[in-house]
GROMACS .gro file of C-alpha atoms in nm:
model
  435
    1MET     CA    1 -11.850 -17.309 -13.402
    2LYS     CA    2 -12.161 -17.089 -13.453
    3THR     CA    3 -12.134 -17.032 -13.074
    4LEU     CA    4 -11.781 -16.925 -13.093
    5TYR     CA    5 -11.863 -16.659 -13.358
    6ARG     CA    6 -12.131 -16.534 -13.135
    7LEU     CA    7 -11.881 -16.472 -12.833
    8PRO     CA    8 -11.766 -16.147 -12.980
    9LEU     CA    9 -12.122 -16.007 -13.019
   10TYR     CA   10 -12.206 -16.080 -12.673
   11LEU     CA   11 -11.866 -15.937 -12.547
   12ALA     CA   12 -11.951 -15.623 -12.752
   13LEU     CA   13 -12.319 -15.616 -12.609
   14ILE     CA   14 -12.186 -15.654 -12.246
   15LEU     CA   15 -11.921 -15.371 -12.308
   16ILE     CA   16 -12.207 -15.097 -12.461
   17ILE     CA   17 -12.450 -15.204 -12.188
   18HIS     CA   18 -12.168 -15.153 -11.916
   19ALA     CA   19 -12.076 -14.817 -12.056
   20GLU     CA   20 -12.439 -14.701 -12.069
   21GLU     CA   21 -12.479 -14.801 -11.692
   22SER     CA   22 -12.158 -14.642 -11.569
   23GLY     CA   23 -12.253 -14.314 -11.743
   24ASN     CA   24 -12.587 -14.275 -11.583
   25ALA     CA   25 -12.420 -14.184 -11.253
   26GLY     CA   26 -12.236 -13.848 -11.348
   27PRO     CA   27 -12.097 -13.559 -11.145
   28GLU     CA   28 -12.453 -13.347 -11.216
   29ALA     CA   29 -12.626 -13.603 -11.020
   30GLN     CA   30 -12.441 -13.497 -10.692
   31HIS     CA   31 -12.503 -13.123 -10.675
   32PRO     CA   32 -12.787 -12.858 -10.758
   33CYS     CA   33 -12.753 -12.657 -11.080
   34ILE     CA   34 -12.606 -12.320 -11.069
   35SER     CA   35 -12.717 -11.998 -11.303
   36LEU     CA   36 -12.483 -11.769 -11.489
   37ARG     CA   37 -12.643 -11.519 -11.279
   38GLU     CA   38 -12.533 -11.656 -10.959
   39VAL     CA   39 -12.181 -11.748 -11.069
   40THR     CA   40 -12.128 -11.379 -11.178
   41SER     CA   41 -12.259 -11.230 -10.859
   42ILE     CA   42 -12.033 -11.444 -10.650
   43VAL     CA   43 -11.737 -11.369 -10.890
   44LEU     CA   44 -11.810 -10.974 -10.867
   45ALA     CA   45 -11.845 -10.987 -10.475
   46ASN     CA   46 -11.552 -11.230 -10.393
   47ASN     CA   47 -11.270 -11.233 -10.675
   48PRO     CA   48 -10.950 -11.145 -10.543
   49ALA     CA   49 -10.813 -10.961 -10.855
   50ILE     CA   50 -11.134 -10.731 -10.866
   51GLN     CA   51 -11.097 -10.652 -10.490
   52GLN     CA   52 -10.741 -10.578 -10.533
   53ALA     CA   53 -10.796 -10.335 -10.810
   54VAL     CA   54 -11.082 -10.171 -10.619
   55LYS     CA   55 -10.869 -10.122 -10.308
   56LYS     CA   56 -10.606  -9.944 -10.538
   57TRP     CA   57 -10.851  -9.700 -10.667
   58ALA     CA   58 -10.947  -9.624 -10.333
   59ALA     CA   59 -10.603  -9.537 -10.243
   60ALA     CA   60 -10.565  -9.341 -10.543
   61ARG     CA   61 -10.882  -9.128 -10.442
   62ALA     CA   62 -10.722  -9.058 -10.107
   63ARG     CA   63 -10.402  -8.922 -10.273
   64ILE     CA   64 -10.623  -8.629 -10.421
   65ILE     CA   65 -10.676  -8.469 -10.091
   66GLN     CA   66 -10.322  -8.528  -9.996
   67GLU     CA   67 -10.181  -8.351 -10.307
   68GLY     CA   68 -10.426  -8.055 -10.285
   69ALA     CA   69 -10.364  -7.968  -9.920
   70TRP     CA   70 -10.148  -7.671  -9.810
   71ASP     CA   71  -9.794  -7.747  -9.681
   72ASP     CA   72  -9.790  -7.821  -9.311
   73LEU     CA   73  -9.762  -7.524  -9.068
   74LYS     CA   74  -9.386  -7.494  -8.921
   75VAL     CA   75  -9.378  -7.404  -8.570
   76SER     CA   76  -9.012  -7.337  -8.398
   77GLY     CA   77  -8.900  -7.238  -8.053
   78ASN     CA   78  -8.587  -7.146  -7.895
   79SER     CA   79  -8.460  -7.082  -7.530
   80ARG     CA   80  -8.168  -7.000  -7.375
   81ALA     CA   81  -7.976  -7.272  -7.220
   82ALA     CA   82  -7.653  -7.122  -7.076
   83ARG     CA   83  -7.474  -6.776  -7.109
   84PHE     CA   84  -7.107  -6.734  -7.040
   85VAL     CA   85  -7.076  -6.352  -7.047
   86ASP     CA   86  -7.229  -6.060  -6.870
   87VAL     CA   87  -7.488  -5.863  -7.057
   88PRO     CA   88  -7.691  -5.560  -6.970
   89PRO     CA   89  -8.061  -5.629  -6.902
   90ASN     CA   90  -8.285  -5.677  -7.222
   91ALA     CA   91  -7.976  -5.683  -7.430
   92PHE     CA   92  -8.061  -6.039  -7.549
   93THR     CA   93  -8.342  -6.265  -7.602
   94ASP     CA   94  -8.399  -6.565  -7.365
   95GLN     CA   95  -8.711  -6.733  -7.556
   96MET     CA   96  -8.833  -6.715  -7.900
   97VAL     CA   97  -9.138  -6.861  -8.093
   98SER     CA   98  -9.224  -6.853  -8.457
   99VAL     CA   99  -9.464  -6.971  -8.681
  100GLU     CA  100  -9.437  -7.016  -9.053
  101GLN     CA  101  -9.678  -7.114  -9.315
  102ILE     CA  102  -9.620  -7.131  -9.692
  103ILE     CA  103  -9.907  -6.994  -9.889
  104PRO     CA  104  -9.988  -7.156 -10.228
  105VAL     CA  105 -10.051  -6.839 -10.410
  106THR     CA  106  -9.949  -7.012 -10.743
  107GLY     CA  107 -10.199  -7.288 -10.737
  108LYS     CA  108  -9.943  -7.598 -10.744
  109ASN     CA  109 -10.099  -7.771 -10.495
  110LEU     CA  110 -10.449  -7.762 -10.726
  111LEU     CA  111 -10.227  -7.888 -11.001
  112ARG     CA  112 -10.083  -8.168 -10.796
  113ALA     CA  113 -10.424  -8.248 -10.706
  114ARG     CA  114 -10.527  -8.243 -11.082
  115VAL     CA  115 -10.266  -8.489 -11.147
  116ALA     CA  116 -10.350  -8.727 -10.854
  117ALA     CA  117 -10.717  -8.703 -10.980
  118ALA     CA  118 -10.616  -8.820 -11.330
  119ASP     CA  119 -10.431  -9.100 -11.163
  120ALA     CA  120 -10.722  -9.203 -10.957
  121ILE     CA  121 -10.947  -9.196 -11.268
  122ALA     CA  122 -10.669  -9.440 -11.457
  123ALA     CA  123 -10.698  -9.659 -11.141
  124PHE     CA  124 -11.078  -9.664 -11.153
  125GLU     CA  125 -11.056  -9.789 -11.525
  126GLN     CA  126 -10.796 -10.024 -11.444
  127ALA     CA  127 -11.030 -10.190 -11.201
  128ARG     CA  128 -11.297 -10.181 -11.468
  129ARG     CA  129 -11.065 -10.363 -11.689
  130GLU     CA  130 -10.988 -10.630 -11.426
  131GLN     CA  131 -11.361 -10.662 -11.368
  132LEU     CA  132 -11.423 -10.707 -11.746
  133ASP     CA  133 -11.167 -10.944 -11.780
  134VAL     CA  134 -11.252 -11.164 -11.484
  135LEU     CA  135 -11.642 -11.157 -11.628
  136ALA     CA  136 -11.530 -11.254 -11.963
  137LYS     CA  137 -11.331 -11.524 -11.843
  138THR     CA  138 -11.612 -11.653 -11.599
  139ARG     CA  139 -11.858 -11.657 -11.876
  140ALA     CA  140 -11.643 -11.825 -12.110
  141SER     CA  141 -11.549 -12.091 -11.863
  142TYR     CA  142 -11.906 -12.114 -11.755
  143PHE     CA  143 -12.032 -12.189 -12.114
  144ARG     CA  144 -11.731 -12.444 -12.155
  145LEU     CA  145 -11.868 -12.603 -11.872
  146ALA     CA  146 -12.216 -12.606 -11.994
  147ASN     CA  147 -12.080 -12.734 -12.331
  148ALA     CA  148 -11.871 -13.030 -12.125
  149TYR     CA  149 -12.196 -13.156 -11.973
  150ALA     CA  150 -12.386 -13.145 -12.310
  151GLN     CA  151 -12.123 -13.330 -12.462
  152LEU     CA  152 -12.137 -13.594 -12.200
  153GLU     CA  153 -12.512 -13.627 -12.251
  154LEU     CA  154 -12.469 -13.658 -12.626
  155ASN     CA  155 -12.190 -13.925 -12.549
  156ARG     CA  156 -12.413 -14.120 -12.340
  157LYS     CA  157 -12.711 -14.084 -12.598
  158ASN     CA  158 -12.466 -14.203 -12.874
  159LEU     CA  159 -12.397 -14.507 -12.626
  160VAL     CA  160 -12.774 -14.584 -12.607
  161SER     CA  161 -12.791 -14.570 -13.001
  162LEU     CA  162 -12.494 -14.807 -13.032
  163ARG     CA  163 -12.671 -15.034 -12.812
  164GLN     CA  164 -12.975 -15.047 -13.050
  165ILE     CA  165 -12.758 -15.091 -13.330
  166ALA     CA  166 -12.583 -15.361 -13.148
  167GLU     CA  167 -12.939 -15.510 -13.053
  168ILE     CA  168 -13.031 -15.537 -13.431
  169SER     CA  169 -12.694 -15.661 -13.531
  170ARG     CA  170 -12.717 -15.955 -13.298
  171SER     CA  171 -13.081 -16.031 -13.426
  172ARG     CA  172 -12.956 -16.013 -13.803
  173TYR     CA  173 -12.658 -16.233 -13.708
  174GLU     CA  174 -12.859 -16.502 -13.531
  175VAL     CA  175 -13.071 -16.546 -13.860
  176GLY     CA  176 -12.746 -16.544 -14.073
  177LYS     CA  177 -12.798 -16.192 -14.217
  178ALA     CA  178 -12.490 -16.049 -14.076
  179ASN     CA  179 -12.133 -16.162 -14.002
  180ALA     CA  180 -11.929 -16.172 -13.685
  181ALA     CA  181 -11.726 -15.855 -13.800
  182GLU     CA  182 -12.009 -15.621 -13.714
  183PRO     CA  183 -12.009 -15.656 -13.346
  184LEU     CA  184 -11.641 -15.593 -13.352
  185VAL     CA  185 -11.694 -15.281 -13.519
  186GLY     CA  186 -11.955 -15.182 -13.260
  187GLU     CA  187 -11.716 -15.283 -12.990
  188VAL     CA  188 -11.456 -15.025 -13.115
  189GLU     CA  189 -11.718 -14.760 -13.133
  190ALA     CA  190 -11.813 -14.828 -12.773
  191SER     CA  191 -11.443 -14.813 -12.660
  192LYS     CA  192 -11.416 -14.473 -12.841
  193LEU     CA  193 -11.721 -14.337 -12.660
  194LEU     CA  194 -11.592 -14.447 -12.345
  195GLU     CA  195 -11.263 -14.275 -12.412
  196SER     CA  196 -11.416 -13.966 -12.505
  197GLU     CA  197 -11.638 -13.962 -12.173
  198GLN     CA  198 -11.331 -13.961 -11.972
  199ASP     CA  199 -11.174 -13.664 -12.175
  200ILE     CA  200 -11.521 -13.480 -12.126
  201LEU     CA  201 -11.515 -13.567 -11.740
  202ARG     CA  202 -11.169 -13.423 -11.708
  203SER     CA  203 -11.280 -13.106 -11.913
  204ILE     CA  204 -11.571 -13.079 -11.644
  205SER     CA  205 -11.335 -13.098 -11.366
  206ALA     CA  206 -11.078 -12.829 -11.512
  207GLU     CA  207 -11.381 -12.584 -11.566
  208GLN     CA  208 -11.523 -12.634 -11.248
  209SER     CA  209 -11.159 -12.573 -11.083
  210LEU     CA  210 -11.146 -12.258 -11.282
  211LEU     CA  211 -11.487 -12.110 -11.171
  212ASN     CA  212 -11.394 -12.218 -10.825
  213VAL     CA  213 -11.069 -12.008 -10.837
  214LEU     CA  214 -11.271 -11.721 -10.968
  215MET     CA  215 -11.504 -11.713 -10.716
  216ASN     CA  216 -11.248 -11.729 -10.446
  217ARG     CA  217 -11.370 -12.101 -10.335
  218ASP     CA  218 -11.174 -12.387 -10.292
  219ALA     CA  219 -11.075 -12.544 -10.601
  220PHE     CA  220 -11.209 -12.880 -10.469
  221ALA     CA  221 -11.543 -12.757 -10.387
  222PRO     CA  222 -11.850 -12.891 -10.549
  223LEU     CA  223 -11.993 -12.695 -10.811
  224GLY     CA  224 -12.326 -12.783 -10.977
  225GLN     CA  225 -12.413 -12.801 -11.330
  226PRO     CA  226 -12.499 -12.509 -11.527
  227GLN     CA  227 -12.842 -12.430 -11.616
  228GLU     CA  228 -12.949 -12.392 -11.963
  229THR     CA  229 -12.895 -12.026 -12.053
  230ARG     CA  230 -13.068 -11.823 -12.336
  231ILE     CA  231 -12.857 -11.555 -12.460
  232THR     CA  232 -12.997 -11.241 -12.614
  233SER     CA  233 -12.891 -11.211 -12.969
  234LEU     CA  234 -12.649 -10.914 -13.031
  235ALA     CA  235 -12.848 -10.608 -13.148
  236ILE     CA  236 -12.568 -10.344 -13.219
  237SER     CA  237 -12.428 -10.235 -13.535
  238MET     CA  238 -12.042 -10.194 -13.617
  239ASP     CA  239 -12.085  -9.825 -13.588
  240GLU     CA  240 -12.264  -9.834 -13.284
  241ALA     CA  241 -12.024 -10.077 -13.134
  242ARG     CA  242 -11.727  -9.857 -13.251
  243ALA     CA  243 -11.888  -9.544 -13.097
  244LEU     CA  244 -11.974  -9.732 -12.779
  245MET     CA  245 -11.615  -9.877 -12.752
  246LEU     CA  246 -11.445  -9.515 -12.804
  247ALA     CA  247 -11.662  -9.388 -12.506
  248SER     CA  248 -11.649  -9.698 -12.271
  249ARG     CA  249 -11.332  -9.886 -12.313
  250PRO     CA  250 -11.092  -9.861 -12.012
  251GLU     CA  251 -10.776  -9.852 -12.196
  252ILE     CA  252 -10.886  -9.555 -12.407
  253LYS     CA  253 -11.020  -9.386 -12.086
  254ILE     CA  254 -10.679  -9.454 -11.924
  255ALA     CA  255 -10.472  -9.325 -12.228
  256GLN     CA  256 -10.691  -9.001 -12.190
  257ALA     CA  257 -10.632  -8.960 -11.823
  258LYS     CA  258 -10.258  -8.985 -11.893
  259ILE     CA  259 -10.287  -8.712 -12.132
  260ASP     CA  260 -10.470  -8.504 -11.863
  261MET     CA  261 -10.219  -8.596 -11.616
  262GLU     CA  262  -9.909  -8.485 -11.820
  263LYS     CA  263 -10.091  -8.192 -11.927
  264SER     CA  264 -10.117  -8.092 -11.567
  265ARG     CA  265  -9.749  -8.178 -11.507
  266VAL     CA  266  -9.649  -7.928 -11.776
  267ASP     CA  267  -9.846  -7.636 -11.621
  268LEU     CA  268  -9.685  -7.737 -11.258
  269SER     CA  269  -9.334  -7.729 -11.434
  270ARG     CA  270  -9.400  -7.385 -11.545
  271ARG     CA  271  -9.524  -7.266 -11.231
  272ASN     CA  272  -9.214  -7.400 -11.036
  273TRP     CA  273  -9.060  -7.089 -11.175
  274ILE     CA  274  -9.289  -6.872 -10.945
  275PRO     CA  275  -9.208  -6.939 -10.566
  276ASP     CA  276  -9.474  -6.962 -10.309
  277PRO     CA  277  -9.432  -6.713 -10.033
  278ALA     CA  278  -9.401  -6.820  -9.668
  279ILE     CA  279  -9.524  -6.588  -9.393
  280LYS     CA  280  -9.360  -6.616  -9.066
  281VAL     CA  281  -9.466  -6.468  -8.729
  282GLU     CA  282  -9.213  -6.447  -8.450
  283ALA     CA  283  -9.250  -6.376  -8.085
  284GLN     CA  284  -8.948  -6.278  -7.875
  285ARG     CA  285  -8.896  -6.241  -7.479
  286TYR     CA  286  -8.586  -6.065  -7.358
  287ASN     CA  287  -8.378  -6.156  -7.066
  288ASP     CA  288  -8.500  -5.909  -6.812
  289SER     CA  289  -8.843  -5.866  -6.945
  290ARG     CA  290  -9.169  -5.933  -6.749
  291GLN     CA  291  -9.388  -5.962  -7.041
  292ALA     CA  292  -9.472  -6.297  -7.201
  293ALA     CA  293  -9.371  -6.145  -7.555
  294SER     CA  294  -9.146  -5.842  -7.567
  295GLU     CA  295  -9.129  -5.833  -7.924
  296LEU     CA  296  -9.356  -5.959  -8.225
  297ASP     CA  297  -9.203  -5.958  -8.555
  298ALA     CA  298  -9.340  -6.073  -8.904
  299GLY     CA  299  -9.175  -6.172  -9.207
  300LEU     CA  300  -9.184  -6.311  -9.578
  301SER     CA  301  -8.957  -6.546  -9.747
  302PHE     CA  302  -8.956  -6.732 -10.072
  303THR     CA  303  -8.726  -6.947 -10.282
  304VAL     CA  304  -8.506  -6.810 -10.559
  305PRO     CA  305  -8.576  -7.062 -10.868
  306TRP     CA  306  -8.417  -6.786 -11.133
  307VAL     CA  307  -8.072  -6.845 -11.004
  308ASN     CA  308  -8.102  -7.207 -11.144
  309PRO     CA  309  -8.275  -7.181 -11.495
  310GLY     CA  310  -8.119  -7.507 -11.616
  311LYS     CA  311  -8.286  -7.715 -11.358
  312TYR     CA  312  -8.654  -7.571 -11.433
  313SER     CA  313  -8.601  -7.544 -11.793
  314ALA     CA  314  -8.520  -7.909 -11.837
  315ALA     CA  315  -8.808  -7.993 -11.611
  316VAL     CA  316  -9.063  -7.802 -11.860
  317ARG     CA  317  -8.901  -7.975 -12.138
  318GLU     CA  318  -8.939  -8.313 -11.955
  319ALA     CA  319  -9.288  -8.264 -11.901
  320LYS     CA  320  -9.358  -8.150 -12.255
  321GLU     CA  321  -9.200  -8.463 -12.399
  322ASN     CA  322  -9.415  -8.663 -12.151
  323PHE     CA  323  -9.730  -8.490 -12.272
  324ALA     CA  324  -9.632  -8.583 -12.628
  325ALA     CA  325  -9.575  -8.926 -12.547
  326ALA     CA  326  -9.915  -8.948 -12.366
  327GLN     CA  327 -10.082  -8.827 -12.691
  328HIS     CA  328  -9.903  -9.096 -12.912
  329GLY     CA  329  -9.984  -9.358 -12.666
  330PHE     CA  330 -10.357  -9.253 -12.696
  331ASP     CA  331 -10.332  -9.279 -13.075
  332GLN     CA  332 -10.191  -9.611 -13.041
  333VAL     CA  333 -10.446  -9.744 -12.787
  334ASN     CA  334 -10.731  -9.600 -12.983
  335ALA     CA  335 -10.588  -9.788 -13.311
  336GLU     CA  336 -10.526 -10.098 -13.154
  337SER     CA  337 -10.863 -10.102 -12.984
  338LEU     CA  338 -11.049 -10.053 -13.302
  339GLY     CA  339 -10.833 -10.352 -13.438
  340LEU     CA  340 -10.958 -10.580 -13.128
  341LEU     CA  341 -11.321 -10.454 -13.211
  342ARG     CA  342 -11.310 -10.542 -13.576
  343ASP     CA  343 -11.171 -10.906 -13.459
  344ALA     CA  344 -11.400 -10.956 -13.186
  345LEU     CA  345 -11.700 -10.861 -13.409
  346GLN     CA  346 -11.588 -11.088 -13.676
  347LYS     CA  347 -11.542 -11.378 -13.415
  348VAL     CA  348 -11.910 -11.323 -13.331
  349HIS     CA  349 -12.040 -11.331 -13.677
  350THR     CA  350 -11.813 -11.632 -13.763
  351ALA     CA  351 -11.954 -11.822 -13.456
  352LYS     CA  352 -12.305 -11.723 -13.511
  353HIS     CA  353 -12.288 -11.833 -13.887
  354HIS     CA  354 -12.156 -12.177 -13.760
  355VAL     CA  355 -12.410 -12.223 -13.519
  356GLU     CA  356 -12.708 -12.146 -13.766
  357LEU     CA  357 -12.541 -12.359 -14.028
  358PHE     CA  358 -12.525 -12.679 -13.805
  359GLU     CA  359 -12.859 -12.620 -13.628
  360GLU     CA  360 -13.052 -12.540 -13.944
  361LYS     CA  361 -12.877 -12.768 -14.187
  362LEU     CA  362 -12.593 -12.985 -14.096
  363VAL     CA  363 -12.729 -13.156 -13.796
  364PRO     CA  364 -13.084 -13.219 -13.940
  365GLN     CA  365 -12.935 -13.339 -14.263
  366ALA     CA  366 -12.706 -13.583 -14.055
  367ARG     CA  367 -12.996 -13.713 -13.851
  368ARG     CA  368 -13.218 -13.787 -14.156
  369ALA     CA  369 -12.922 -13.961 -14.340
  370PHE     CA  370 -12.873 -14.185 -14.005
  371GLU     CA  371 -13.231 -14.264 -13.993
  372ALA     CA  372 -13.249 -14.355 -14.366
  373ASN     CA  373 -12.947 -14.579 -14.327
  374GLN     CA  374 -13.083 -14.732 -14.016
  375PHE     CA  375 -13.420 -14.811 -14.237
  376ALA     CA  376 -13.198 -14.933 -14.518
  377TYR     CA  377 -12.972 -15.173 -14.282
  378GLU     CA  378 -13.298 -15.314 -14.142
  379THR     CA  379 -13.425 -15.406 -14.470
  380GLY     CA  380 -13.115 -15.535 -14.603
  381LYS     CA  381 -13.057 -15.257 -14.843
  382ALA     CA  382 -12.740 -15.109 -14.681
  383SER     CA  383 -12.431 -15.242 -14.506
  384PHE     CA  384 -12.345 -15.234 -14.124
  385LEU     CA  385 -12.051 -15.001 -14.240
  386GLU     CA  386 -12.286 -14.740 -14.388
  387TRP     CA  387 -12.501 -14.738 -14.085
  388ILE     CA  388 -12.228 -14.691 -13.823
  389THR     CA  389 -12.066 -14.445 -14.027
  390ALA     CA  390 -12.396 -14.248 -14.068
  391GLN     CA  391 -12.411 -14.271 -13.690
  392ARG     CA  392 -12.050 -14.158 -13.623
  393ASN     CA  393 -12.112 -13.862 -13.868
  394LEU     CA  394 -12.444 -13.761 -13.688
  395ARG     CA  395 -12.239 -13.784 -13.333
  396ASP     CA  396 -11.967 -13.584 -13.461
  397LEU     CA  397 -12.174 -13.307 -13.607
  398GLU     CA  398 -12.402 -13.278 -13.282
  399ALA     CA  399 -12.084 -13.236 -13.075
  400MET     CA  400 -11.960 -12.968 -13.318
  401ALA     CA  401 -12.290 -12.791 -13.321
  402GLN     CA  402 -12.275 -12.787 -12.921
  403GLN     CA  403 -11.917 -12.667 -12.947
  404HIS     CA  404 -12.001 -12.379 -13.168
  405VAL     CA  405 -12.289 -12.257 -12.922
  406ALA     CA  406 -12.029 -12.233 -12.646
  407ASP     CA  407 -11.789 -12.063 -12.886
  408TYR     CA  408 -12.035 -11.797 -12.979
  409TYR     CA  409 -12.145 -11.694 -12.635
  410ALA     CA  410 -11.765 -11.715 -12.541
  411ALA     CA  411 -11.719 -11.456 -12.854
  412LEU     CA  412 -12.008 -11.238 -12.705
  413ALA     CA  413 -11.824 -11.233 -12.354
  414GLU     CA  414 -11.505 -11.152 -12.529
  415LEU     CA  415 -11.664 -10.862 -12.734
  416GLU     CA  416 -11.811 -10.725 -12.402
  417ALA     CA  417 -11.461 -10.712 -12.257
  418VAL     CA  418 -11.327 -10.552 -12.586
  419VAL     CA  419 -11.602 -10.271 -12.612
  420GLY     CA  420 -11.583 -10.216 -12.210
  421ALA     CA  421 -11.954 -10.188 -12.192
  422ASP     CA  422 -12.259 -10.402 -12.111
  423LEU     CA  423 -12.412 -10.499 -12.429
  424ASN     CA  424 -12.736 -10.660 -12.270
  425VAL     CA  425 -12.687 -10.984 -12.420
  426PHE     CA  426 -12.603 -11.199 -12.087
  427PRO     CA  427 -12.854 -11.222 -11.783
  428SER     CA  428 -12.825 -10.950 -11.572
  429THR     CA  429 -12.674 -11.014 -11.198
  430LYS     CA  430 -12.975 -10.826 -11.091
  431GLY     CA  431 -13.271 -10.946 -11.290
  432LYS     CA  432 -13.425 -11.309 -11.350
  433GLU     CA  433 -13.226 -11.516 -11.586
  434SER     CA  434 -13.418 -11.609 -11.878
  435LYS     CA  435 -13.444 -11.984 -11.989
   0.00000   0.00000   0.00000
């Protein structure tokens, strides 16, 4: 009968040992490590969304020259095709050539160029926003991937610890100091760890796919394990972050560019009341003339907008309303940006508090409690349930501590995206990454 009772214990030991051995060959053993600096460099160079935004900015810059240029020179020519009446010599012209050019004395072309320049600024800031968002997404994914690998390592360490617990439980069972229920509890814990490992491997695969997509690579391309990255502590006050955001955030700059754009359109709508003159030079040749040009004329023409005042007055009102709307839009963006900044700063503060709490208190306390329960169990002063509970508590706290580190780094990445400037907390894409 005693042999029958030992069977669950041996089965549990086999399961735990198999789980430990199967976990030794992980995805990180197949490919070299990859650094945060390397990932961000590839993303900045190859990400399609960033490249698309940059091309739109280049297109917007080309628009400035077009809008500031003069109207095209107009050339026209006429020649007699047939005449069905008799006329005296030199009574009619047979050929005529004219050249006409509108002279932008009112500066409307310069105002249109200012509108295009403001639009190009908005396109540039939109490209910066795309870059900031992609970088934040990349860094957050990188740290989630690093966290997943760290969770995988913790999971396998816990399998080793569980094996040690099972060995001790087996020894105590053989001398009659433990019951058959203890290995069954160990078997349940091992099964949970195996399930957790599969979830972690799925998370690793998901983050690898996301990073590959952000780097414009095949989603199935192999990706190495993230290197351990030490992030510089945030050394900026709330007032400094606020001033930096107001000076750097793309949305604020876009809103300011829209104000400048609409202001230029107001000036343009007012100048539309004043026509630009067109100078025309015309050469004519008469039907019996031997000269290349018998007559040279010059003229001046212009449109008359004053006969349609309703049209141009409505255009001025429209431009003024759009200008006022742009000002209100700036106020809205400014207020929303401050709200986002406050939330981002609070998220960083909260995540940092969690990291310090877990690293300095909760995890060390749980580790001491586990070691104390282990010693008490070995000396017969604590139950197996107390020991396995202490081990589970330590495992959960270590996993949560690692998760809080990843959350803290992701919060810093989000804060940079909100501020719209480099806060010098992440390794430079040009310098050497600290470890």
